[in-house]
CSV table of C-alpha atoms and ligand atoms in Angstrom, one decimal:
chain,number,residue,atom,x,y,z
L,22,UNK,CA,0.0,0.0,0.0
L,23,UNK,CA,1.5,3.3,-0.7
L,24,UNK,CA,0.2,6.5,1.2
L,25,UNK,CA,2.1,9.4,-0.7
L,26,UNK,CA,1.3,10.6,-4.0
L,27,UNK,CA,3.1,9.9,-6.9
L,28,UNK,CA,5.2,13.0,-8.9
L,29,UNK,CA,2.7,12.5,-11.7
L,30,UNK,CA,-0.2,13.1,-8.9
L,31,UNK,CA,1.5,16.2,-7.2
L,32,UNK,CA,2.2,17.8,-10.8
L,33,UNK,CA,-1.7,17.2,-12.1
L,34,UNK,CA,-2.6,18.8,-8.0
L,35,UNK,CA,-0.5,21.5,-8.2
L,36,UNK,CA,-1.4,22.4,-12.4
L,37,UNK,CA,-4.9,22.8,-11.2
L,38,UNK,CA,-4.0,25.0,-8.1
L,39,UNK,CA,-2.3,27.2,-10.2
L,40,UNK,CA,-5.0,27.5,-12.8
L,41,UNK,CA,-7.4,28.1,-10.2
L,42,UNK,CA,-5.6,31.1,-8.8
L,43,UNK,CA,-4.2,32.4,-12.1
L,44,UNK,CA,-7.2,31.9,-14.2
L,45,UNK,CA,-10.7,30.6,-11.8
L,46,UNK,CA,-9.9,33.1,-9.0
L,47,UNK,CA,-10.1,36.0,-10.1
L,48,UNK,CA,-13.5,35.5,-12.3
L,49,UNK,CA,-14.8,34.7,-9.4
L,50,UNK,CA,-13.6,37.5,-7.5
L,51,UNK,CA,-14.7,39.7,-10.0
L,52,UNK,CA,-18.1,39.2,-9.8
L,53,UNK,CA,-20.9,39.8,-6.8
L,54,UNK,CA,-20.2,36.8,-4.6
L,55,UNK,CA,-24.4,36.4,-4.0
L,56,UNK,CA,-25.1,36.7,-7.5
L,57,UNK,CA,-25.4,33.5,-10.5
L,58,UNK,CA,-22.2,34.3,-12.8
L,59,UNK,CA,-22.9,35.8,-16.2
L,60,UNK,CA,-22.3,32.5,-19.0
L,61,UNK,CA,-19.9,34.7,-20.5
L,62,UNK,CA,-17.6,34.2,-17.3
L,63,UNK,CA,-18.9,30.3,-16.9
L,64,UNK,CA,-17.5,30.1,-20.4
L,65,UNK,CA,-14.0,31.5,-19.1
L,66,UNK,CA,-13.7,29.3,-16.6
L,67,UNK,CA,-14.2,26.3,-18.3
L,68,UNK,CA,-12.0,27.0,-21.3
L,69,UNK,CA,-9.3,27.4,-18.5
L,70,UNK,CA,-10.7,24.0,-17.0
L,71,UNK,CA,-10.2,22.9,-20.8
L,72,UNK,CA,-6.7,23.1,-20.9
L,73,UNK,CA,-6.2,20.8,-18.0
L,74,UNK,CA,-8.2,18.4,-19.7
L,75,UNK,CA,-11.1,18.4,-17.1
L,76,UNK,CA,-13.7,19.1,-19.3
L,77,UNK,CA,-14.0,15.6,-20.4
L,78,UNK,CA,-11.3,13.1,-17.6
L,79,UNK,CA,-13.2,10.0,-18.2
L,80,UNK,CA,-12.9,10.1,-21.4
L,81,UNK,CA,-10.1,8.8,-23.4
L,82,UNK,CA,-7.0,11.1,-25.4
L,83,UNK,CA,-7.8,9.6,-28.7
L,84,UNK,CA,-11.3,11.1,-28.2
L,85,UNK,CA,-10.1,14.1,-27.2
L,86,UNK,CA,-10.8,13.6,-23.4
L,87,UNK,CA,-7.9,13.8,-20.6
L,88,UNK,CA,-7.7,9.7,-20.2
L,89,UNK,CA,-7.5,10.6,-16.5
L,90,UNK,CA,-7.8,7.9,-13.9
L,91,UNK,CA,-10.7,9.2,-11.3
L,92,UNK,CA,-8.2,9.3,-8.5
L,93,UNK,CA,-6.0,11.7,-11.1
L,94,UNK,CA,-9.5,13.4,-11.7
L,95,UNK,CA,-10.3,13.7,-8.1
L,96,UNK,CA,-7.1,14.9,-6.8
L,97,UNK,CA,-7.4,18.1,-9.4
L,98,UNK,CA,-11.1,18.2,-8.6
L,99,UNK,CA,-10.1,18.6,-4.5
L,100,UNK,CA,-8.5,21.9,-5.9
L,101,UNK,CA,-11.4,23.7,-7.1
L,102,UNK,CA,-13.5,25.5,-5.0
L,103,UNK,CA,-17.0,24.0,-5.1
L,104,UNK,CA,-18.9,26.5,-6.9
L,105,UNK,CA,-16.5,25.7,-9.8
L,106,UNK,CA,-16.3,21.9,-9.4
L,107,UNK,CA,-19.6,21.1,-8.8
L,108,UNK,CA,-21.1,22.7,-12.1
L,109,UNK,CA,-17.7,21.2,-13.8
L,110,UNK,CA,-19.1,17.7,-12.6
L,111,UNK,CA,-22.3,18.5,-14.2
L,112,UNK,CA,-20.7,19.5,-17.4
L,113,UNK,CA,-18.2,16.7,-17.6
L,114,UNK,CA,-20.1,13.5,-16.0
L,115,UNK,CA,-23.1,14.9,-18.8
L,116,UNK,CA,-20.1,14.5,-21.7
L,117,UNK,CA,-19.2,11.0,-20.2
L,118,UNK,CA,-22.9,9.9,-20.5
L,119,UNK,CA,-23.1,11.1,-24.1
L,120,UNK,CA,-20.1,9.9,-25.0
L,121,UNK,CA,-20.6,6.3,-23.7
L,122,UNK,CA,-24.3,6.2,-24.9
L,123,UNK,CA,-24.2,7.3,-28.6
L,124,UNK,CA,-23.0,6.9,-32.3
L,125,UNK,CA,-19.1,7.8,-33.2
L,126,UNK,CA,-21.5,10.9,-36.0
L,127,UNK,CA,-23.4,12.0,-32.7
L,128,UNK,CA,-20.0,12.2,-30.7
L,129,UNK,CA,-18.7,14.7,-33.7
L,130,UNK,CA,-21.6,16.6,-33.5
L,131,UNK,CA,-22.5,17.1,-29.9
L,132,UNK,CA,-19.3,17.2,-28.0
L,133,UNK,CA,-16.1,19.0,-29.4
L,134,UNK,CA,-17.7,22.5,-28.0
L,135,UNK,CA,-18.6,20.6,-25.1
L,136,UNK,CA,-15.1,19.9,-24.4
L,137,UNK,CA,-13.4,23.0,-25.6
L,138,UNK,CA,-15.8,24.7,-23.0
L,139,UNK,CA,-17.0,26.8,-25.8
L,140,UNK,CA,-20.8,25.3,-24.5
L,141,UNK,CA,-21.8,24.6,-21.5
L,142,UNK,CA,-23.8,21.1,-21.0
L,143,UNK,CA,-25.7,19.3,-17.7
L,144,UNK,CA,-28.1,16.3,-17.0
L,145,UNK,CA,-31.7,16.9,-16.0
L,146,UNK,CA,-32.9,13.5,-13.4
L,147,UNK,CA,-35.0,15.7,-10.5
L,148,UNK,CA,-38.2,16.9,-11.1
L,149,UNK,CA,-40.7,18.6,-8.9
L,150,UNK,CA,-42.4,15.8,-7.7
L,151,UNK,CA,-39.3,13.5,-8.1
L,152,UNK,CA,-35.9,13.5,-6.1
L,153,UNK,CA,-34.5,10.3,-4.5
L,154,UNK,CA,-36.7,8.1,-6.5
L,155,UNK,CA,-35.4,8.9,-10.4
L,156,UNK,CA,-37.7,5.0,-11.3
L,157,UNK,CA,-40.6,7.9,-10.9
L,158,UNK,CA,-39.7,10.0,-13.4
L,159,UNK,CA,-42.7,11.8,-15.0
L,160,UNK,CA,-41.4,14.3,-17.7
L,161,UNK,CA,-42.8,12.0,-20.6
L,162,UNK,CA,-40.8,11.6,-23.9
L,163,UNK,CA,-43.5,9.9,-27.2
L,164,UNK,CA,-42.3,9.0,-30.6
L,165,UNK,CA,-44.1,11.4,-33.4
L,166,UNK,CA,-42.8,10.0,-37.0
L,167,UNK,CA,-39.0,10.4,-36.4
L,168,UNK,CA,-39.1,12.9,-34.0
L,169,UNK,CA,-39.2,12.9,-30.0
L,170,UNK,CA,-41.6,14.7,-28.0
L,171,UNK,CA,-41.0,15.6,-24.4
L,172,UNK,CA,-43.1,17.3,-21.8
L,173,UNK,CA,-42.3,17.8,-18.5
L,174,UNK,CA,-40.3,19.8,-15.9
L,175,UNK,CA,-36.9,19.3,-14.4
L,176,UNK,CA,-36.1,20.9,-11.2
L,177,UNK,CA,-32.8,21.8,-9.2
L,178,UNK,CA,-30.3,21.0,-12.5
L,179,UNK,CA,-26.8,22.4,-12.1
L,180,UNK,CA,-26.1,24.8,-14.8
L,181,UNK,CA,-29.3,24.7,-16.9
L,182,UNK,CA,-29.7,28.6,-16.9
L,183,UNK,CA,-26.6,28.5,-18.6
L,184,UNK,CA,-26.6,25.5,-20.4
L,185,UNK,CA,-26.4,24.9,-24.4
L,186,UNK,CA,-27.3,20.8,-24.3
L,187,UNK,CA,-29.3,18.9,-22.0
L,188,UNK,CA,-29.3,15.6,-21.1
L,189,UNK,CA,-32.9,14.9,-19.9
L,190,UNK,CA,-34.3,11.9,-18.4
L,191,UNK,CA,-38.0,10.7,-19.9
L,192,UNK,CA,-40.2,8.4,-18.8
L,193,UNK,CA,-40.9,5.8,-22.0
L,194,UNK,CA,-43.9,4.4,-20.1
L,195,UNK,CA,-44.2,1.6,-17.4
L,196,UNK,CA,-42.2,-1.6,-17.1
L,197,UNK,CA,-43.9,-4.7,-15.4
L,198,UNK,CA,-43.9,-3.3,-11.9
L,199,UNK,CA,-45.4,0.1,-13.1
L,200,UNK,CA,-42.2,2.0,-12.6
L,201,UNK,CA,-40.9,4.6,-15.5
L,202,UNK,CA,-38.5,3.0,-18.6
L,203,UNK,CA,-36.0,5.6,-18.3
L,204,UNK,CA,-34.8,6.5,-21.7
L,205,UNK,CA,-31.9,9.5,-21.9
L,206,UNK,CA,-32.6,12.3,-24.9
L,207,UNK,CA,-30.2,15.5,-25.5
L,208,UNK,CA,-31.8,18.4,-26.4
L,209,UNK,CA,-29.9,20.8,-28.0
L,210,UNK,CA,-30.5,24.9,-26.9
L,211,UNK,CA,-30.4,26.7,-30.4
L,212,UNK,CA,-32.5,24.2,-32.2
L,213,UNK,CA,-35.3,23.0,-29.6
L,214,UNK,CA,-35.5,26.2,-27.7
L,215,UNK,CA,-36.4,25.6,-23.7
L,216,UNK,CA,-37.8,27.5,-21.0
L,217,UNK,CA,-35.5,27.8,-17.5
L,218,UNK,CA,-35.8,30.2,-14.3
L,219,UNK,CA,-32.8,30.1,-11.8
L,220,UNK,CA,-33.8,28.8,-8.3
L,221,UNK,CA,-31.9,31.2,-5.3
L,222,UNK,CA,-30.3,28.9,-2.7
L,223,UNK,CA,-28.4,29.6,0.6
L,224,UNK,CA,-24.6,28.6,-0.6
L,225,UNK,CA,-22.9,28.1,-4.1
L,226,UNK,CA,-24.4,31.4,-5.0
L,227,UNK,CA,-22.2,32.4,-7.9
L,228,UNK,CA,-23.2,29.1,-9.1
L,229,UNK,CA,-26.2,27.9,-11.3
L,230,UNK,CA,-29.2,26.3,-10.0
L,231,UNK,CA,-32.5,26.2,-12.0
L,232,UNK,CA,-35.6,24.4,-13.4
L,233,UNK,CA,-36.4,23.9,-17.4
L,234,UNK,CA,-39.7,23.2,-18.9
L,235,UNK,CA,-40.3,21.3,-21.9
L,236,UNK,CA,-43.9,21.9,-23.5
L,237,UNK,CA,-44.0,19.2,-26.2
L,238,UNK,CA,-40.2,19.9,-27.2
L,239,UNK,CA,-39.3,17.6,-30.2
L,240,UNK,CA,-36.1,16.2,-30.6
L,241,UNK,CA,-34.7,14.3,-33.6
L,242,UNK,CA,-35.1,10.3,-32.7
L,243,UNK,CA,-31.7,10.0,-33.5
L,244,UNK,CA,-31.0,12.5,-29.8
L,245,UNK,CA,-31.8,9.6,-27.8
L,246,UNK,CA,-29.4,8.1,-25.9
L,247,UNK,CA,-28.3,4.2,-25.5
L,248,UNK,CA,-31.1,1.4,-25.5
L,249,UNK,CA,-34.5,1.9,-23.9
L,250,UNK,CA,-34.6,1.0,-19.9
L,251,UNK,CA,-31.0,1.1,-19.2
L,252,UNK,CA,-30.6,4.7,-18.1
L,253,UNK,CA,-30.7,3.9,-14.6
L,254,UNK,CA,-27.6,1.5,-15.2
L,255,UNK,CA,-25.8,4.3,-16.7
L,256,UNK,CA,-27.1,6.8,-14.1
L,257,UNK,CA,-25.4,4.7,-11.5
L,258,UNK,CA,-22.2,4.3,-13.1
L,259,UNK,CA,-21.5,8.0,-13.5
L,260,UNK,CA,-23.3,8.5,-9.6
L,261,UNK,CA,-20.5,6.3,-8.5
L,262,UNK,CA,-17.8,8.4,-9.7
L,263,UNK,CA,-19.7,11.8,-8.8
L,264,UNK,CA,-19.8,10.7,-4.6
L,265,UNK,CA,-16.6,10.7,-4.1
L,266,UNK,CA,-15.5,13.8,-5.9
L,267,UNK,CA,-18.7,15.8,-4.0
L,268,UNK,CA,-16.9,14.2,-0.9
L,269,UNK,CA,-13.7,16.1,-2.0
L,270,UNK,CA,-15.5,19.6,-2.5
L,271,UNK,CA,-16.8,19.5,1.3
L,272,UNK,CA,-12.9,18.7,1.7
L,273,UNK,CA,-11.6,21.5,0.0
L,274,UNK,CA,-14.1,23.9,1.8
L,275,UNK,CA,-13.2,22.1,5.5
L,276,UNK,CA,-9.5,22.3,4.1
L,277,UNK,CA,-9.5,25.9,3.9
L,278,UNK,CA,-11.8,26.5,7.1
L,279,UNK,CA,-8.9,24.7,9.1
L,280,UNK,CA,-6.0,26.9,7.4
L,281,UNK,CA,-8.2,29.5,9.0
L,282,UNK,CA,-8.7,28.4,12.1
L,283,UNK,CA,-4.9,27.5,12.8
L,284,UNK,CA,-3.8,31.1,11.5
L,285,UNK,CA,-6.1,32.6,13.8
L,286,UNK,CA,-4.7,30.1,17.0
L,287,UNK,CA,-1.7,31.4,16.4
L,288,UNK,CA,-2.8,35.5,16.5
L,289,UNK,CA,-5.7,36.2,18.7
L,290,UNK,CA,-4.6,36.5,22.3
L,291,UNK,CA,-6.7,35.8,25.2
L,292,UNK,CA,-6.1,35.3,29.0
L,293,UNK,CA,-2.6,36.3,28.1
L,294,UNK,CA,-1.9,33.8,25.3
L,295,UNK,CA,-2.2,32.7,22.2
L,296,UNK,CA,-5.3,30.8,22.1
L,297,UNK,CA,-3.8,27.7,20.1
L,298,UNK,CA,-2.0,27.8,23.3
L,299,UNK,CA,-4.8,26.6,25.3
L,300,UNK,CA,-5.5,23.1,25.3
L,301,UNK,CA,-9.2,23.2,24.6
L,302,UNK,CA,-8.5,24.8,21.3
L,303,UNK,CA,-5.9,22.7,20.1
L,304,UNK,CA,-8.6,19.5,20.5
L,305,UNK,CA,-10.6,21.7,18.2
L,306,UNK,CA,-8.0,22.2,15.7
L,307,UNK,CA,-7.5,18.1,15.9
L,308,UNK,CA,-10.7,17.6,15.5
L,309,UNK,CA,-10.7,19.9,12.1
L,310,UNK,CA,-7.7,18.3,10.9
L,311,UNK,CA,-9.3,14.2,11.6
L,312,UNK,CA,-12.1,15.6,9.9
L,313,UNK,CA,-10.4,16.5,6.9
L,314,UNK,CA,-8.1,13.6,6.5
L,315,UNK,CA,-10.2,11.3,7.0
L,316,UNK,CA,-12.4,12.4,4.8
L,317,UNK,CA,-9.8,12.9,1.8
L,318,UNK,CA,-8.8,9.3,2.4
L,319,UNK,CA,-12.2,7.6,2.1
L,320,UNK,CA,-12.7,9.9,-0.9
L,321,UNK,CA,-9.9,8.9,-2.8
L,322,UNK,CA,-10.0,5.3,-1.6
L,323,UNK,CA,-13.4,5.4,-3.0
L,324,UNK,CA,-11.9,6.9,-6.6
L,325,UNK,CA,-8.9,3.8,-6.2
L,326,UNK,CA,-11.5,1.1,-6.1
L,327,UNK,CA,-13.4,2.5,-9.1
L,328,UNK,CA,-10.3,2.8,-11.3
L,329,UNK,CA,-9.1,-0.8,-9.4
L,330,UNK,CA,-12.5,-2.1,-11.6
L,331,UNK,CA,-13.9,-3.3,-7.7
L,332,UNK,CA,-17.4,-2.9,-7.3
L,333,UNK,CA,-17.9,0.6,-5.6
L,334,UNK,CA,-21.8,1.4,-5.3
L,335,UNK,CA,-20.8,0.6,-1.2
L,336,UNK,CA,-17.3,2.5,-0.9
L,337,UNK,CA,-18.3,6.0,-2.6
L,338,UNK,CA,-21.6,6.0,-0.9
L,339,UNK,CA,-19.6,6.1,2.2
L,340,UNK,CA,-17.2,8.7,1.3
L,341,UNK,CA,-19.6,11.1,0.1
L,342,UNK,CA,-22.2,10.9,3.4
L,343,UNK,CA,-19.1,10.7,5.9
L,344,UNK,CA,-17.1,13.8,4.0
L,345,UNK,CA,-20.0,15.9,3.7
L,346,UNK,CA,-21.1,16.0,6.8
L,347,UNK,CA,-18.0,15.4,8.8
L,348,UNK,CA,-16.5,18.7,6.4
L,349,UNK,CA,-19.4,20.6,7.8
L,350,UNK,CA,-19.0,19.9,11.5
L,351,UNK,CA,-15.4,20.8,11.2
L,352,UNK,CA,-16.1,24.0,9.4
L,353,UNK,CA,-18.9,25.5,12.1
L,354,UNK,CA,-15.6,24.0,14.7
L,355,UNK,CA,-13.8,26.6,13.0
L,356,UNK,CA,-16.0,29.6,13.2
L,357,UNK,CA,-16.5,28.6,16.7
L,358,UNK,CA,-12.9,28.7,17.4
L,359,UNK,CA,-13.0,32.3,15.8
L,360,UNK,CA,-15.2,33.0,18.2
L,361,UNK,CA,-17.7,36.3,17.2
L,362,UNK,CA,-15.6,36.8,14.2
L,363,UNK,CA,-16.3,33.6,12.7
L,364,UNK,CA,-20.1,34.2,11.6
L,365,UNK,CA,-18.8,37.5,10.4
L,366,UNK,CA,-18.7,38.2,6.3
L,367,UNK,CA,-15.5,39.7,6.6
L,368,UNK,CA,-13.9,36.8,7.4
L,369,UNK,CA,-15.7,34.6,5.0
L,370,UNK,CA,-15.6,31.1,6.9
L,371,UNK,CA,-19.5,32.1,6.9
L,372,UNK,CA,-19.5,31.5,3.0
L,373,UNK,CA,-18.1,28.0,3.9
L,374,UNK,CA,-21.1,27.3,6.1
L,375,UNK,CA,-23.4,27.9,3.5
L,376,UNK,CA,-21.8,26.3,0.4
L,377,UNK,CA,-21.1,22.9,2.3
L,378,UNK,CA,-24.8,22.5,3.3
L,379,UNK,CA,-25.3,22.3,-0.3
L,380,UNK,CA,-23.3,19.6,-0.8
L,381,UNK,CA,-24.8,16.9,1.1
L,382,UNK,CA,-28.3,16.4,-0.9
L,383,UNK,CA,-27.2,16.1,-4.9
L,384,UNK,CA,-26.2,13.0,-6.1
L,385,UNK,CA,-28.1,10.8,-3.9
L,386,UNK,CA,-28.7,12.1,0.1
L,387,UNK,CA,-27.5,11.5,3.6
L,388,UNK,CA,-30.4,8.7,3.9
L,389,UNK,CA,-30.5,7.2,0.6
L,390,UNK,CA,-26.7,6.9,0.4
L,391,UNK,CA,-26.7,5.0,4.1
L,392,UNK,CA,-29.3,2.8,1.7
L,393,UNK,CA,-27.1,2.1,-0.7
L,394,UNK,CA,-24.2,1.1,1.7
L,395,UNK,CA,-26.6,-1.1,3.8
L,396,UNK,CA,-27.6,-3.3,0.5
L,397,UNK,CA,-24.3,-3.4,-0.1
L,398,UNK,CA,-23.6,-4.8,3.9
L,399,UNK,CA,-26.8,-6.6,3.8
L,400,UNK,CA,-27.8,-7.6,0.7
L,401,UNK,CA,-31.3,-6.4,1.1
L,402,UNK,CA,-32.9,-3.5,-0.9
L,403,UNK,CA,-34.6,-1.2,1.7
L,404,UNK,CA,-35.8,0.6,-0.9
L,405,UNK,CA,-38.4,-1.2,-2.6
L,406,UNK,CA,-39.5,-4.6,-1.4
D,26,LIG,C1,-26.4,21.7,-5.3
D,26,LIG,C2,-27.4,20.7,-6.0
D,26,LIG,C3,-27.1,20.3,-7.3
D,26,LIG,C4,-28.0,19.5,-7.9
D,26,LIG,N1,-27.8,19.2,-9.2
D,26,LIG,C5,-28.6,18.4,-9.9
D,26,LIG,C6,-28.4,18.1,-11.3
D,26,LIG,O1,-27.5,18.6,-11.9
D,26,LIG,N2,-29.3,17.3,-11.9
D,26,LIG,C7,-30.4,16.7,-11.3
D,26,LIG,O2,-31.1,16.0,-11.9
D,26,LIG,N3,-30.6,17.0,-9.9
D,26,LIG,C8,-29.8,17.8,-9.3
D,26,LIG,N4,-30.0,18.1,-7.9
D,26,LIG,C9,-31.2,17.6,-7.3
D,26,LIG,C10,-30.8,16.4,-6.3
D,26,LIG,O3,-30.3,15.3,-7.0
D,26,LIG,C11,-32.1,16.1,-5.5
D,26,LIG,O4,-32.4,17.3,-4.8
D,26,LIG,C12,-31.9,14.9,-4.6
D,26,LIG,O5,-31.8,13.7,-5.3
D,26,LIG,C13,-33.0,14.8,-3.5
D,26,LIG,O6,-34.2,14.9,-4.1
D,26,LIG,P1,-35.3,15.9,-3.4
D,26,LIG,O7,-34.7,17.2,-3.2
D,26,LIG,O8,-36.5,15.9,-4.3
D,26,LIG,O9,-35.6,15.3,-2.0
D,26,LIG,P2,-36.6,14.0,-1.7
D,26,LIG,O10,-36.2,12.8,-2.6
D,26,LIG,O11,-38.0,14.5,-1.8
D,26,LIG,O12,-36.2,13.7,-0.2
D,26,LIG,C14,-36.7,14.5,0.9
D,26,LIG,C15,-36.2,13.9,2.2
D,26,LIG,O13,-36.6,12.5,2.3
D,26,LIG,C16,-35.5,11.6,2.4
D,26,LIG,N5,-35.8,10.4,1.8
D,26,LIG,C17,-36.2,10.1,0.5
D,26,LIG,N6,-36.4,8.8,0.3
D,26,LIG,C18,-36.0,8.2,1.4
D,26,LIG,C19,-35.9,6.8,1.9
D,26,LIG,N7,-36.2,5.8,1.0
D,26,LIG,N8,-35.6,6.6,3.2
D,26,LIG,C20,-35.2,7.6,4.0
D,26,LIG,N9,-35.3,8.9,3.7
D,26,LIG,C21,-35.7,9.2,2.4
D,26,LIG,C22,-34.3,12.4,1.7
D,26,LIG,O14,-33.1,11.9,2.2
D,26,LIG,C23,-34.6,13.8,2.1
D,26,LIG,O15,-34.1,14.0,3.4
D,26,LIG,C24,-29.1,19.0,-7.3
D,26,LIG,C25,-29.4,19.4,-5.9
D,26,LIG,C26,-28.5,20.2,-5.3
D,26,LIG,C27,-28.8,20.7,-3.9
């Protein structure tokens, strides 16, 4: 077993902390920090994203994608600050469905913007009435002569204010038990124009959050996406891959709450010392620090076992439910060890606060991901009898 990274991983980490703060950071920081980025800036950010071939990790060079191993992918990913990586999962995991679910003409024509982050893409599951339970899906998808037609609303979809391509999930009709055949379309912006409204949310708030409505949209049959009934296979491939790396966002945020918290132990002096003098604060700064570590290490174990080919439904499960919420305890540890300054603005770990309890209900929540790992343990589907 080998704990340290290899030169190859430190160089890919440290190209994409340098890109963040020569070419992410200061997009961000020019623009209202409570306010959805303009697409123009989006754009900017993943072109730069581009060049480190992030736009498309999981798929291979000779297609034009970074050939990255997840663990590779994650480490990078652990750089960016969440409001960046979480719509960059969106984009890329939407690119990896397309790619693995269509013909070598449709690849040409859907995804070389896609990965030159000239267009901005994202996957549409969630629906009003549907969250936990995609089988439900009721956003309906009919065959008209050799076109598609969709109706139906999608609801809390990362970057579909901004978005040029959507990958939308459609109900075909029943199967035997009554639940929906999923079958996976792409709608393209210019051609099948879409309505969308941006939904306002307590963290991530340069970030893109919104609902789309499709009133009998029609696609071209040829838009839909591998074979009828096995989107929910491909849904939990890519979900797989997406836990882990959501794990490592809450790790970046706890991360840089603890860098925080240890410069401030250091400065503020009460009772005639340095408060990381005391002993009470130095278990809180351990505590931080366990937090984070551990959390990093399921995380990236979880990644390991994915490019290891081992069965992972159980392992990135884990990682995500244990690094989100272990990432948020450590960051309100943090502003408490700031005492009043730490729910201040001015200092910012507030910001953390916010974004983190974003984090822990996309791409599967707290309860359904203990699910998941229990069937694994168990063997037994608590979910449907
Ligand atoms: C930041 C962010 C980004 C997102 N991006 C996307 C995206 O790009 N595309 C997309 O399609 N969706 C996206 N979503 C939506 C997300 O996937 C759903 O919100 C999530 O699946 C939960 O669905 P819901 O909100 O409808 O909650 P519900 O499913 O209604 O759940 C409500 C509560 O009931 C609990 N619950 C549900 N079923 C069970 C059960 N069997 N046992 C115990 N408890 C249960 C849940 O854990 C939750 O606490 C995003 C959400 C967020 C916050």
């Amino acid at each position: 077993m080998e704990f340290a990274l290899t030169q190859d991983q430190q160089m890919m980490r440290e190209a994409a902390r340098a890109l963040h703060e020569r070419e992410i950071a200061p997009v961000l920081a020019a623009h209202d920090a409570d306010a959805s980025l303009p697409k123009a800036a989006m754009l900017k950010i993943f072109a730069a994203l581009a060049k480190l071939g992030i736009t498309a990790p999981r798929l291979p060079e000779r297609d034009g994608g970074g050939g990255l191993s997840m663990l590779a992918y994650g480490l990078m990913f652990e750089q960016l600050p969440p409001v960046v990586s979480i719509a960059l999962m969106s984009h890329e995991c939407t690119i990896a469905r397309i790619w693995a679910e269509t013909t070598a003409e449709n690849r040409q024509r859907f995804l070389p913007d896609l990965l030159a982050g000239r267009k901005i893409c994202c996957t549409g599951t969630t629906e009003p009435d549907v969250g936990s339970d995609p089988r439900s899906v009721k956003t309906r998808v009919v065959r008209d002569g050799d076109e598609l037609v969709i109706t139906g609303r999608k609801m809390w979809i990362t970057n579909v204010t901004i978005c040029d391509l959507i990958n939308v999930s459609c109900d075909e009709g029943p199967d035997a038990r009554g639940l929906a055949t999923l079958r996976r379309l792409v709608v393209e912006r210019d051609k099948t124009p879409f309505e969308t409204r941006e939904i306002r949310t307590l963290g991530l708030r340069q970030g893109h959050l919104g609902e789309a409505l499709f009133d009998a949209a029609r696609v071209p049959l040829d838009n839909a996406l591998g074979n009828s009934g096995d989107a929910a296979r491909m849904l939990t491939l890519t979900w797989n891959g997406n836990r882990p790396l959501v794990g490592l966002a809450a790790v970046h945020l706890a991360q840089r709450a603890l860098d925080l918290a240890r410069d401030y132990a250091g400065l503020r002096v009460q009772f005639g010392t340095k408060i990381g003098g005391h002993q009470l604060i130095q278990k809180n700064l351990a505590d931080i620090e366990t937090a984070v570590m551990t959390s990093r290490l399921l995380c990236y174990y979880a990644l390991d076992a994915i490019d290891r080919g081992d069965r992972a439904n159980g392992s990135s499960a884990m990682a995500k439910r244990y690094a989100t919420s272990a990432c948020e305890q450590a960051i309100s540890l943090a502003m408490h060890t700031h005492g009043a300054m730490g729910i201040s603005e001015e200092l910012g770990l507030e910001r953390l606060y916010r974004d983190i309890r974003m984090l822990p209900i996309p791409d599967g929540t707290n309860e359904i991901l203990t699910l998941i790992q229990g069937r694994e343990l168990t063997g037994i589907d608590a979910f449907r009898a």
